[in-house]
Amino acid sequence: MGNLTPNMSIFIPISGEELYSAAFAAGQMKIDSHDHSGAPDNGVPIGTDGIQDGAITPDKLSQQILQQVTATTTDDTPTQAASIPVAESSAATISGRFVMLRDDATEAGGGDFVAVFHRTTGGSVALIGQTITLWEDSAGIPTIDLIADTLNEAALINCVGESAKVFNWTIAFDVITVPAA
């Protein structure tokens, strides 16, 4: 996970966790390095004793930080890797990247995806569309799939392996949403 600046413990995501530029991260370091204390202490760094572990998290700072999940498939039955709730009267776009490796390291693959979901007022979540790009060197076609789960009103990211083969998966994704006005 990202890094914390030394004085104020500002969370700065590392590569792959964020969408803003390195210049923004450098600005956060500059903010952290100047005097924050004010009178009467002038120049005394603000202590971080009051900031407990877990008080500053990526979820509290940015929705653009990637979530990472793992899954294992043992056959061609879809295995749920993530469930993302879709609120009533909203739309959501889920995008990300994935990589998989067979347990004996003889086959691998990966790619990227984007899917758009919509849940109307009083209605169920629906998949509007998706694009999945896959590159793999397997004898079959392991992949991921995004589906609308109307029972739980969520978007699912599923891994689909191959018959009688074990694949280990890592998926990094982000979610952007817009509620009704």
Short mmCIF file of N, CA and C in Angstrom, two decimals:
data_model
loop_
_atom_site.label_atom_id
_atom_site.label_comp_id
_atom_site.label_asym_id
_atom_site.label_seq_id
_atom_site.Cartn_x
_atom_site.Cartn_y
_atom_site.Cartn_z
N MET A 1 0.86 -1.16 0.00
CA MET A 1 0.00 0.00 0.00
C MET A 1 0.91 1.22 0.00
N GLY A 2 0.38 2.38 -0.22
CA GLY A 2 1.17 3.59 -0.38
C GLY A 2 2.07 3.94 0.79
N ASN A 3 2.56 5.16 0.78
CA ASN A 3 3.49 5.64 1.80
C ASN A 3 2.85 6.76 2.60
N LEU A 4 3.35 6.98 3.83
CA LEU A 4 2.92 8.09 4.65
C LEU A 4 4.05 9.09 4.77
N THR A 5 3.72 10.40 4.67
CA THR A 5 4.74 11.42 4.85
C THR A 5 5.17 11.41 6.31
N PRO A 6 6.41 11.85 6.61
CA PRO A 6 6.95 11.69 7.96
C PRO A 6 6.31 12.53 9.06
N ASN A 7 5.80 13.72 8.76
CA ASN A 7 5.28 14.60 9.82
C ASN A 7 3.78 14.50 10.03
N MET A 8 3.02 14.66 8.98
CA MET A 8 1.56 14.68 9.11
C MET A 8 0.91 13.35 8.73
N SER A 9 1.68 12.39 8.30
CA SER A 9 1.17 11.09 7.88
C SER A 9 0.12 11.22 6.78
N ILE A 10 0.46 12.01 5.75
CA ILE A 10 -0.40 12.13 4.59
C ILE A 10 -0.18 10.88 3.74
N PHE A 11 -1.26 10.20 3.38
CA PHE A 11 -1.15 9.00 2.55
C PHE A 11 -0.85 9.40 1.12
N ILE A 12 0.22 8.83 0.55
CA ILE A 12 0.57 9.06 -0.85
C ILE A 12 0.59 7.69 -1.53
N PRO A 13 -0.37 7.44 -2.42
CA PRO A 13 -0.40 6.14 -3.10
C PRO A 13 0.86 5.91 -3.92
N ILE A 14 1.19 4.63 -4.11
CA ILE A 14 2.33 4.27 -4.95
C ILE A 14 1.81 3.92 -6.34
N SER A 15 2.71 3.71 -7.26
CA SER A 15 2.35 3.39 -8.63
C SER A 15 1.40 2.20 -8.66
N GLY A 16 0.34 2.34 -9.45
CA GLY A 16 -0.66 1.30 -9.56
C GLY A 16 -1.83 1.48 -8.61
N GLU A 17 -1.69 2.40 -7.64
CA GLU A 17 -2.76 2.63 -6.68
C GLU A 17 -3.53 3.91 -6.97
N GLU A 18 -3.09 4.72 -7.89
CA GLU A 18 -3.69 6.02 -8.04
C GLU A 18 -3.68 6.48 -9.48
N LEU A 19 -4.43 7.53 -9.73
CA LEU A 19 -4.50 8.10 -11.07
C LEU A 19 -3.89 9.49 -11.16
N TYR A 20 -3.60 10.14 -10.03
CA TYR A 20 -3.03 11.46 -10.14
C TYR A 20 -1.51 11.37 -10.31
N SER A 21 -0.92 12.47 -10.68
CA SER A 21 0.48 12.48 -11.12
C SER A 21 1.49 12.50 -9.98
N ALA A 22 2.74 12.24 -10.34
CA ALA A 22 3.84 12.30 -9.39
C ALA A 22 4.01 13.72 -8.85
N ALA A 23 3.65 14.72 -9.65
CA ALA A 23 3.76 16.11 -9.19
C ALA A 23 2.83 16.36 -8.00
N PHE A 24 1.67 15.75 -8.00
CA PHE A 24 0.75 15.88 -6.87
C PHE A 24 1.37 15.27 -5.61
N ALA A 25 1.96 14.10 -5.74
CA ALA A 25 2.60 13.44 -4.60
C ALA A 25 3.74 14.31 -4.07
N ALA A 26 4.51 14.90 -4.97
CA ALA A 26 5.61 15.78 -4.55
C ALA A 26 5.06 16.98 -3.78
N GLY A 27 3.93 17.49 -4.22
CA GLY A 27 3.29 18.61 -3.52
C GLY A 27 2.88 18.23 -2.11
N GLN A 28 2.41 17.00 -1.94
CA GLN A 28 2.03 16.54 -0.61
C GLN A 28 3.26 16.49 0.30
N MET A 29 4.40 16.08 -0.23
CA MET A 29 5.64 16.07 0.57
C MET A 29 6.03 17.49 0.95
N LYS A 30 5.84 18.44 0.04
CA LYS A 30 6.18 19.83 0.33
C LYS A 30 5.27 20.38 1.42
N ILE A 31 3.98 20.07 1.35
CA ILE A 31 3.04 20.50 2.40
C ILE A 31 3.48 19.94 3.75
N ASP A 32 3.86 18.67 3.75
CA ASP A 32 4.23 18.01 4.99
C ASP A 32 5.50 18.59 5.61
N SER A 33 6.38 19.14 4.78
CA SER A 33 7.69 19.55 5.29
C SER A 33 7.72 20.95 5.92
N HIS A 34 6.68 21.78 5.74
CA HIS A 34 6.75 23.11 6.35
C HIS A 34 5.99 23.15 7.68
N ASP A 35 6.22 24.22 8.42
CA ASP A 35 5.69 24.38 9.78
C ASP A 35 4.16 24.40 9.79
N HIS A 36 3.57 23.49 10.56
CA HIS A 36 2.12 23.42 10.68
C HIS A 36 1.63 23.81 12.06
N SER A 37 2.53 24.14 12.95
CA SER A 37 2.15 24.27 14.34
C SER A 37 1.51 25.61 14.69
N GLY A 38 2.03 26.69 14.14
CA GLY A 38 1.50 28.01 14.51
C GLY A 38 1.83 28.36 15.95
N ALA A 39 1.36 29.52 16.41
CA ALA A 39 1.63 29.97 17.78
C ALA A 39 0.95 29.02 18.76
N PRO A 40 1.46 28.81 19.95
CA PRO A 40 2.69 29.40 20.46
C PRO A 40 3.92 28.54 20.21
N ASP A 41 3.77 27.37 19.54
CA ASP A 41 4.89 26.46 19.41
C ASP A 41 5.85 26.79 18.27
N ASN A 42 5.40 27.52 17.27
CA ASN A 42 6.20 27.90 16.10
C ASN A 42 7.36 26.96 15.79
N GLY A 43 7.14 26.13 14.83
CA GLY A 43 8.22 25.27 14.36
C GLY A 43 8.21 23.87 14.92
N VAL A 44 7.35 23.58 15.85
CA VAL A 44 7.29 22.24 16.40
C VAL A 44 6.39 21.40 15.50
N PRO A 45 6.90 20.29 14.97
CA PRO A 45 6.07 19.46 14.09
C PRO A 45 4.83 18.94 14.83
N ILE A 46 3.76 18.79 14.10
CA ILE A 46 2.54 18.25 14.67
C ILE A 46 2.76 16.77 14.94
N GLY A 47 2.47 16.34 16.12
CA GLY A 47 2.63 14.93 16.46
C GLY A 47 1.58 14.08 15.79
N THR A 48 1.90 12.84 15.59
CA THR A 48 0.94 11.92 14.98
C THR A 48 0.40 10.93 16.00
N ASP A 49 0.63 11.19 17.30
CA ASP A 49 0.16 10.28 18.34
C ASP A 49 -1.35 10.11 18.31
N GLY A 50 -2.08 11.17 17.91
CA GLY A 50 -3.53 11.09 17.89
C GLY A 50 -4.09 10.37 16.68
N ILE A 51 -3.23 10.10 15.71
CA ILE A 51 -3.67 9.39 14.52
C ILE A 51 -3.41 7.91 14.73
N GLN A 52 -4.46 7.14 14.86
CA GLN A 52 -4.32 5.72 15.12
C GLN A 52 -4.19 4.96 13.80
N ASP A 53 -3.61 3.78 13.88
CA ASP A 53 -3.52 2.93 12.70
C ASP A 53 -4.91 2.74 12.12
N GLY A 54 -5.01 2.87 10.83
CA GLY A 54 -6.29 2.68 10.15
C GLY A 54 -7.15 3.93 10.09
N ALA A 55 -6.71 5.03 10.73
CA ALA A 55 -7.51 6.25 10.73
C ALA A 55 -7.50 6.92 9.36
N ILE A 56 -6.39 6.82 8.66
CA ILE A 56 -6.28 7.40 7.32
C ILE A 56 -6.13 6.22 6.36
N THR A 57 -7.13 6.04 5.52
CA THR A 57 -7.14 4.90 4.61
C THR A 57 -7.37 5.36 3.19
N PRO A 58 -7.01 4.57 2.21
CA PRO A 58 -7.27 4.94 0.81
C PRO A 58 -8.74 5.21 0.54
N ASP A 59 -9.64 4.44 1.16
CA ASP A 59 -11.07 4.64 0.94
C ASP A 59 -11.52 6.03 1.37
N LYS A 60 -10.87 6.59 2.39
CA LYS A 60 -11.26 7.91 2.88
C LYS A 60 -10.65 9.02 2.04
N LEU A 61 -9.66 8.72 1.24
CA LEU A 61 -8.95 9.77 0.51
C LEU A 61 -9.31 9.88 -0.96
N SER A 62 -9.57 8.78 -1.62
CA SER A 62 -9.80 8.84 -3.06
C SER A 62 -10.54 7.61 -3.53
N GLN A 63 -11.48 7.82 -4.43
CA GLN A 63 -12.15 6.68 -5.04
C GLN A 63 -11.38 6.19 -6.26
N GLN A 64 -10.29 6.85 -6.60
CA GLN A 64 -9.51 6.45 -7.76
C GLN A 64 -8.42 5.44 -7.41
N ILE A 65 -8.29 5.09 -6.15
CA ILE A 65 -7.28 4.13 -5.74
C ILE A 65 -7.79 2.73 -6.08
N LEU A 66 -6.94 1.95 -6.68
CA LEU A 66 -7.33 0.61 -7.11
C LEU A 66 -7.54 -0.34 -5.95
N GLN A 67 -8.54 -1.17 -6.07
CA GLN A 67 -8.76 -2.27 -5.13
C GLN A 67 -8.12 -3.50 -5.75
N GLN A 68 -7.54 -4.34 -4.94
CA GLN A 68 -6.91 -5.55 -5.46
C GLN A 68 -7.50 -6.77 -4.76
N VAL A 69 -7.88 -7.77 -5.56
CA VAL A 69 -8.43 -9.01 -5.03
C VAL A 69 -7.72 -10.18 -5.69
N THR A 70 -7.78 -11.33 -5.02
CA THR A 70 -7.21 -12.55 -5.59
C THR A 70 -8.27 -13.65 -5.57
N ALA A 71 -8.08 -14.62 -6.45
CA ALA A 71 -8.99 -15.76 -6.52
C ALA A 71 -8.22 -16.95 -7.08
N THR A 72 -8.77 -18.14 -6.87
CA THR A 72 -8.22 -19.36 -7.42
C THR A 72 -9.34 -20.13 -8.10
N THR A 73 -9.09 -20.58 -9.32
CA THR A 73 -10.06 -21.43 -10.01
C THR A 73 -9.45 -22.81 -10.17
N THR A 74 -10.30 -23.83 -10.08
CA THR A 74 -9.85 -25.23 -10.22
C THR A 74 -10.49 -25.92 -11.42
N ASP A 75 -11.43 -25.22 -12.07
CA ASP A 75 -12.08 -25.77 -13.26
C ASP A 75 -12.69 -24.60 -14.03
N ASP A 76 -13.63 -24.90 -14.93
CA ASP A 76 -14.22 -23.83 -15.74
C ASP A 76 -15.52 -23.27 -15.16
N THR A 77 -15.77 -23.52 -13.87
CA THR A 77 -16.91 -22.94 -13.18
C THR A 77 -16.55 -21.52 -12.73
N PRO A 78 -17.38 -20.52 -13.02
CA PRO A 78 -17.07 -19.14 -12.59
C PRO A 78 -16.88 -19.06 -11.07
N THR A 79 -15.83 -18.36 -10.67
CA THR A 79 -15.51 -18.14 -9.26
C THR A 79 -15.58 -16.65 -8.98
N GLN A 80 -16.38 -16.25 -8.00
CA GLN A 80 -16.53 -14.84 -7.69
C GLN A 80 -15.26 -14.30 -7.04
N ALA A 81 -14.71 -13.22 -7.63
CA ALA A 81 -13.54 -12.56 -7.07
C ALA A 81 -13.93 -11.29 -6.31
N ALA A 82 -14.99 -10.61 -6.76
CA ALA A 82 -15.41 -9.37 -6.12
C ALA A 82 -16.89 -9.13 -6.36
N SER A 83 -17.53 -8.49 -5.39
CA SER A 83 -18.93 -8.08 -5.50
C SER A 83 -18.98 -6.60 -5.15
N ILE A 84 -19.46 -5.79 -6.08
CA ILE A 84 -19.51 -4.34 -5.89
C ILE A 84 -20.97 -3.90 -5.86
N PRO A 85 -21.49 -3.43 -4.71
CA PRO A 85 -22.89 -3.00 -4.64
C PRO A 85 -23.15 -1.83 -5.59
N VAL A 86 -24.31 -1.86 -6.25
CA VAL A 86 -24.74 -0.76 -7.11
C VAL A 86 -26.00 -0.18 -6.49
N ALA A 87 -25.90 1.05 -6.04
CA ALA A 87 -27.01 1.70 -5.33
C ALA A 87 -28.18 1.97 -6.28
N GLU A 88 -29.37 1.99 -5.70
CA GLU A 88 -30.56 2.33 -6.49
C GLU A 88 -30.41 3.74 -7.04
N SER A 89 -30.91 3.96 -8.24
CA SER A 89 -30.87 5.26 -8.92
C SER A 89 -29.44 5.71 -9.19
N SER A 90 -28.61 4.80 -9.66
CA SER A 90 -27.21 5.16 -9.94
C SER A 90 -26.67 4.37 -11.13
N ALA A 91 -25.49 4.77 -11.55
CA ALA A 91 -24.74 4.06 -12.60
C ALA A 91 -23.32 3.89 -12.10
N ALA A 92 -22.66 2.83 -12.54
CA ALA A 92 -21.28 2.57 -12.11
C ALA A 92 -20.47 2.03 -13.27
N THR A 93 -19.24 2.47 -13.34
CA THR A 93 -18.28 1.92 -14.29
C THR A 93 -17.17 1.26 -13.49
N ILE A 94 -16.88 0.02 -13.83
CA ILE A 94 -15.81 -0.73 -13.18
C ILE A 94 -14.76 -1.01 -14.25
N SER A 95 -13.52 -0.64 -13.96
CA SER A 95 -12.45 -0.89 -14.92
C SER A 95 -11.23 -1.41 -14.18
N GLY A 96 -10.42 -2.19 -14.87
CA GLY A 96 -9.24 -2.72 -14.22
C GLY A 96 -8.40 -3.62 -15.10
N ARG A 97 -7.48 -4.30 -14.43
CA ARG A 97 -6.55 -5.22 -15.10
C ARG A 97 -6.52 -6.52 -14.31
N PHE A 98 -6.14 -7.59 -14.98
CA PHE A 98 -6.05 -8.88 -14.30
C PHE A 98 -4.88 -9.67 -14.87
N VAL A 99 -4.40 -10.61 -14.05
CA VAL A 99 -3.35 -11.52 -14.47
C VAL A 99 -3.63 -12.86 -13.82
N MET A 100 -3.33 -13.94 -14.54
CA MET A 100 -3.50 -15.26 -13.96
C MET A 100 -2.31 -16.13 -14.33
N LEU A 101 -2.03 -17.11 -13.44
CA LEU A 101 -0.91 -18.03 -13.64
C LEU A 101 -1.35 -19.41 -13.19
N ARG A 102 -1.12 -20.39 -14.05
CA ARG A 102 -1.45 -21.76 -13.67
C ARG A 102 -0.54 -22.18 -12.52
N ASP A 103 -1.02 -23.04 -11.64
CA ASP A 103 -0.28 -23.41 -10.44
C ASP A 103 1.08 -24.03 -10.73
N ASP A 104 1.25 -24.68 -11.89
CA ASP A 104 2.56 -25.24 -12.23
C ASP A 104 3.38 -24.29 -13.11
N ALA A 105 2.89 -23.08 -13.30
CA ALA A 105 3.55 -22.00 -14.05
C ALA A 105 3.75 -22.32 -15.53
N THR A 106 2.98 -23.24 -16.09
CA THR A 106 3.12 -23.56 -17.52
C THR A 106 2.22 -22.72 -18.40
N GLU A 107 1.24 -22.04 -17.83
CA GLU A 107 0.33 -21.21 -18.61
C GLU A 107 0.05 -19.92 -17.84
N ALA A 108 -0.16 -18.85 -18.61
CA ALA A 108 -0.42 -17.55 -17.99
C ALA A 108 -1.26 -16.70 -18.92
N GLY A 109 -1.75 -15.61 -18.37
CA GLY A 109 -2.51 -14.67 -19.18
C GLY A 109 -2.84 -13.43 -18.38
N GLY A 110 -3.46 -12.51 -19.05
CA GLY A 110 -3.85 -11.27 -18.40
C GLY A 110 -4.57 -10.38 -19.38
N GLY A 111 -4.96 -9.23 -18.90
CA GLY A 111 -5.66 -8.29 -19.77
C GLY A 111 -6.27 -7.16 -18.99
N ASP A 112 -7.25 -6.52 -19.62
CA ASP A 112 -7.94 -5.42 -18.96
C ASP A 112 -9.43 -5.50 -19.28
N PHE A 113 -10.22 -4.71 -18.55
CA PHE A 113 -11.66 -4.76 -18.72
C PHE A 113 -12.30 -3.44 -18.31
N VAL A 114 -13.48 -3.21 -18.83
CA VAL A 114 -14.34 -2.11 -18.41
C VAL A 114 -15.78 -2.57 -18.58
N ALA A 115 -16.62 -2.25 -17.62
CA ALA A 115 -18.04 -2.60 -17.69
C ALA A 115 -18.86 -1.47 -17.07
N VAL A 116 -20.05 -1.26 -17.62
CA VAL A 116 -20.94 -0.22 -17.12
C VAL A 116 -22.23 -0.88 -16.64
N PHE A 117 -22.64 -0.52 -15.42
CA PHE A 117 -23.85 -1.04 -14.80
C PHE A 117 -24.80 0.10 -14.51
N HIS A 118 -26.11 -0.20 -14.52
CA HIS A 118 -27.14 0.81 -14.24
C HIS A 118 -28.21 0.17 -13.36
N ARG A 119 -28.62 0.93 -12.35
CA ARG A 119 -29.74 0.48 -11.51
C ARG A 119 -30.75 1.61 -11.42
N THR A 120 -31.90 1.39 -11.98
CA THR A 120 -32.94 2.41 -12.01
C THR A 120 -33.62 2.53 -10.64
N THR A 121 -34.38 3.60 -10.48
CA THR A 121 -35.17 3.77 -9.26
C THR A 121 -36.22 2.68 -9.20
N GLY A 122 -36.20 1.91 -8.13
CA GLY A 122 -37.15 0.81 -7.97
C GLY A 122 -36.83 -0.42 -8.80
N GLY A 123 -35.69 -0.41 -9.49
CA GLY A 123 -35.34 -1.53 -10.36
C GLY A 123 -34.12 -2.29 -9.90
N SER A 124 -33.75 -3.24 -10.72
CA SER A 124 -32.58 -4.07 -10.43
C SER A 124 -31.38 -3.62 -11.24
N VAL A 125 -30.21 -3.99 -10.77
CA VAL A 125 -28.98 -3.67 -11.47
C VAL A 125 -28.94 -4.41 -12.81
N ALA A 126 -28.41 -3.74 -13.83
CA ALA A 126 -28.28 -4.34 -15.15
C ALA A 126 -26.92 -4.00 -15.73
N LEU A 127 -26.36 -4.94 -16.47
CA LEU A 127 -25.11 -4.70 -17.19
C LEU A 127 -25.46 -4.03 -18.51
N ILE A 128 -24.93 -2.82 -18.73
CA ILE A 128 -25.18 -2.10 -19.98
C ILE A 128 -24.24 -2.62 -21.06
N GLY A 129 -22.99 -2.87 -20.70
CA GLY A 129 -22.02 -3.39 -21.68
C GLY A 129 -20.67 -3.59 -21.03
N GLN A 130 -19.84 -4.39 -21.70
CA GLN A 130 -18.49 -4.64 -21.18
C GLN A 130 -17.54 -4.93 -22.33
N THR A 131 -16.27 -4.64 -22.07
CA THR A 131 -15.20 -4.99 -22.99
C THR A 131 -14.10 -5.65 -22.17
N ILE A 132 -13.70 -6.83 -22.59
CA ILE A 132 -12.62 -7.55 -21.92
C ILE A 132 -11.56 -7.86 -22.97
N THR A 133 -10.34 -7.45 -22.69
CA THR A 133 -9.21 -7.76 -23.57
C THR A 133 -8.36 -8.80 -22.86
N LEU A 134 -8.09 -9.90 -23.55
CA LEU A 134 -7.37 -11.03 -22.95
C LEU A 134 -6.20 -11.43 -23.83
N TRP A 135 -5.05 -11.62 -23.18
CA TRP A 135 -3.88 -12.22 -23.84
C TRP A 135 -3.50 -13.41 -22.99
N GLU A 136 -3.38 -14.58 -23.62
CA GLU A 136 -3.06 -15.77 -22.84
C GLU A 136 -2.35 -16.81 -23.71
N ASP A 137 -1.62 -17.70 -23.05
CA ASP A 137 -0.91 -18.76 -23.76
C ASP A 137 -1.37 -20.13 -23.28
N SER A 138 -2.64 -20.22 -22.96
CA SER A 138 -3.21 -21.45 -22.44
C SER A 138 -3.81 -22.27 -23.58
N ALA A 139 -3.97 -23.56 -23.35
CA ALA A 139 -4.60 -24.41 -24.35
C ALA A 139 -6.10 -24.12 -24.43
N GLY A 140 -6.68 -23.61 -23.35
CA GLY A 140 -8.10 -23.23 -23.32
C GLY A 140 -8.22 -21.72 -23.33
N ILE A 141 -9.28 -21.23 -22.75
CA ILE A 141 -9.46 -19.78 -22.71
C ILE A 141 -9.93 -19.35 -21.33
N PRO A 142 -9.02 -19.29 -20.34
CA PRO A 142 -9.42 -18.74 -19.05
C PRO A 142 -9.66 -17.23 -19.21
N THR A 143 -10.63 -16.70 -18.50
CA THR A 143 -10.93 -15.28 -18.63
C THR A 143 -11.67 -14.79 -17.39
N ILE A 144 -12.04 -13.54 -17.41
CA ILE A 144 -12.91 -13.00 -16.37
C ILE A 144 -14.21 -12.59 -17.03
N ASP A 145 -15.23 -12.40 -16.19
CA ASP A 145 -16.53 -11.99 -16.69
C ASP A 145 -17.14 -11.06 -15.65
N LEU A 146 -17.83 -10.05 -16.10
CA LEU A 146 -18.54 -9.13 -15.21
C LEU A 146 -20.02 -9.32 -15.44
N ILE A 147 -20.77 -9.54 -14.37
CA ILE A 147 -22.20 -9.80 -14.51
C ILE A 147 -22.98 -9.00 -13.48
N ALA A 148 -24.28 -8.79 -13.78
CA ALA A 148 -25.18 -8.13 -12.85
C ALA A 148 -25.82 -9.19 -11.96
N ASP A 149 -25.68 -9.02 -10.65
CA ASP A 149 -26.27 -9.91 -9.66
C ASP A 149 -27.54 -9.23 -9.14
N THR A 150 -28.70 -9.59 -9.71
CA THR A 150 -29.95 -8.93 -9.33
C THR A 150 -30.44 -9.37 -7.96
N LEU A 151 -29.99 -10.51 -7.47
CA LEU A 151 -30.39 -10.97 -6.14
C LEU A 151 -29.80 -10.06 -5.06
N ASN A 152 -28.52 -9.68 -5.22
CA ASN A 152 -27.83 -8.84 -4.24
C ASN A 152 -27.63 -7.41 -4.71
N GLU A 153 -28.16 -7.07 -5.89
CA GLU A 153 -28.03 -5.73 -6.48
C GLU A 153 -26.58 -5.28 -6.50
N ALA A 154 -25.76 -6.10 -7.15
CA ALA A 154 -24.32 -5.83 -7.19
C ALA A 154 -23.76 -6.21 -8.56
N ALA A 155 -22.59 -5.67 -8.84
CA ALA A 155 -21.82 -6.07 -10.02
C ALA A 155 -20.80 -7.10 -9.55
N LEU A 156 -20.68 -8.21 -10.25
CA LEU A 156 -19.74 -9.26 -9.88
C LEU A 156 -18.59 -9.33 -10.87
N ILE A 157 -17.40 -9.55 -10.33
CA ILE A 157 -16.24 -9.87 -11.16
C ILE A 157 -15.95 -11.34 -10.91
N ASN A 158 -16.11 -12.15 -11.94
CA ASN A 158 -15.90 -13.59 -11.83
C ASN A 158 -14.68 -14.02 -12.64
N CYS A 159 -13.94 -14.98 -12.11
CA CYS A 159 -12.84 -15.61 -12.84
C CYS A 159 -13.36 -16.94 -13.39
N VAL A 160 -13.02 -17.24 -14.63
CA VAL A 160 -13.44 -18.49 -15.25
C VAL A 160 -12.18 -19.21 -15.73
N GLY A 161 -11.86 -20.33 -15.07
CA GLY A 161 -10.66 -21.07 -15.41
C GLY A 161 -10.88 -22.09 -16.52
N GLU A 162 -10.15 -23.19 -16.43
CA GLU A 162 -10.26 -24.28 -17.40
C GLU A 162 -10.47 -25.59 -16.65
N SER A 163 -11.10 -26.52 -17.31
CA SER A 163 -11.37 -27.82 -16.72
C SER A 163 -10.09 -28.49 -16.25
N ALA A 164 -10.10 -28.97 -15.01
CA ALA A 164 -9.00 -29.74 -14.40
C ALA A 164 -7.67 -28.97 -14.32
N LYS A 165 -7.75 -27.63 -14.29
CA LYS A 165 -6.54 -26.81 -14.16
C LYS A 165 -6.74 -25.79 -13.04
N VAL A 166 -5.68 -25.56 -12.27
CA VAL A 166 -5.72 -24.57 -11.19
C VAL A 166 -5.03 -23.30 -11.67
N PHE A 167 -5.75 -22.20 -11.63
CA PHE A 167 -5.19 -20.89 -11.95
C PHE A 167 -5.32 -19.98 -10.74
N ASN A 168 -4.27 -19.20 -10.47
CA ASN A 168 -4.28 -18.17 -9.43
C ASN A 168 -4.41 -16.82 -10.13
N TRP A 169 -5.32 -16.00 -9.63
CA TRP A 169 -5.69 -14.74 -10.27
C TRP A 169 -5.42 -13.56 -9.33
N THR A 170 -5.01 -12.44 -9.91
CA THR A 170 -4.97 -11.15 -9.21
C THR A 170 -5.66 -10.14 -10.10
N ILE A 171 -6.59 -9.40 -9.50
CA ILE A 171 -7.36 -8.40 -10.24
C ILE A 171 -7.26 -7.08 -9.50
N ALA A 172 -6.92 -6.02 -10.23
CA ALA A 172 -6.88 -4.66 -9.67
C ALA A 172 -7.92 -3.84 -10.43
N PHE A 173 -8.81 -3.17 -9.69
CA PHE A 173 -9.88 -2.44 -10.35
C PHE A 173 -10.26 -1.20 -9.55
N ASP A 174 -10.96 -0.29 -10.24
CA ASP A 174 -11.55 0.85 -9.55
C ASP A 174 -13.00 1.00 -10.01
N VAL A 175 -13.75 1.71 -9.21
CA VAL A 175 -15.17 1.90 -9.46
C VAL A 175 -15.48 3.39 -9.40
N ILE A 176 -16.16 3.88 -10.43
CA ILE A 176 -16.67 5.25 -10.35
C ILE A 176 -18.19 5.16 -10.47
N THR A 177 -18.88 6.00 -9.70
CA THR A 177 -20.33 5.97 -9.67
C THR A 177 -20.89 7.37 -9.79
N VAL A 178 -22.14 7.44 -10.24
CA VAL A 178 -22.87 8.70 -10.23
C VAL A 178 -24.29 8.40 -9.77
N PRO A 179 -24.74 9.09 -8.71
CA PRO A 179 -26.12 8.91 -8.25
C PRO A 179 -27.06 9.83 -9.03
N ALA A 180 -28.34 9.58 -8.91
CA ALA A 180 -29.33 10.47 -9.52
C ALA A 180 -29.22 11.86 -8.88
N ALA A 181 -29.48 12.87 -9.68
CA ALA A 181 -29.39 14.26 -9.17
C ALA A 181 -30.50 14.58 -8.21
#
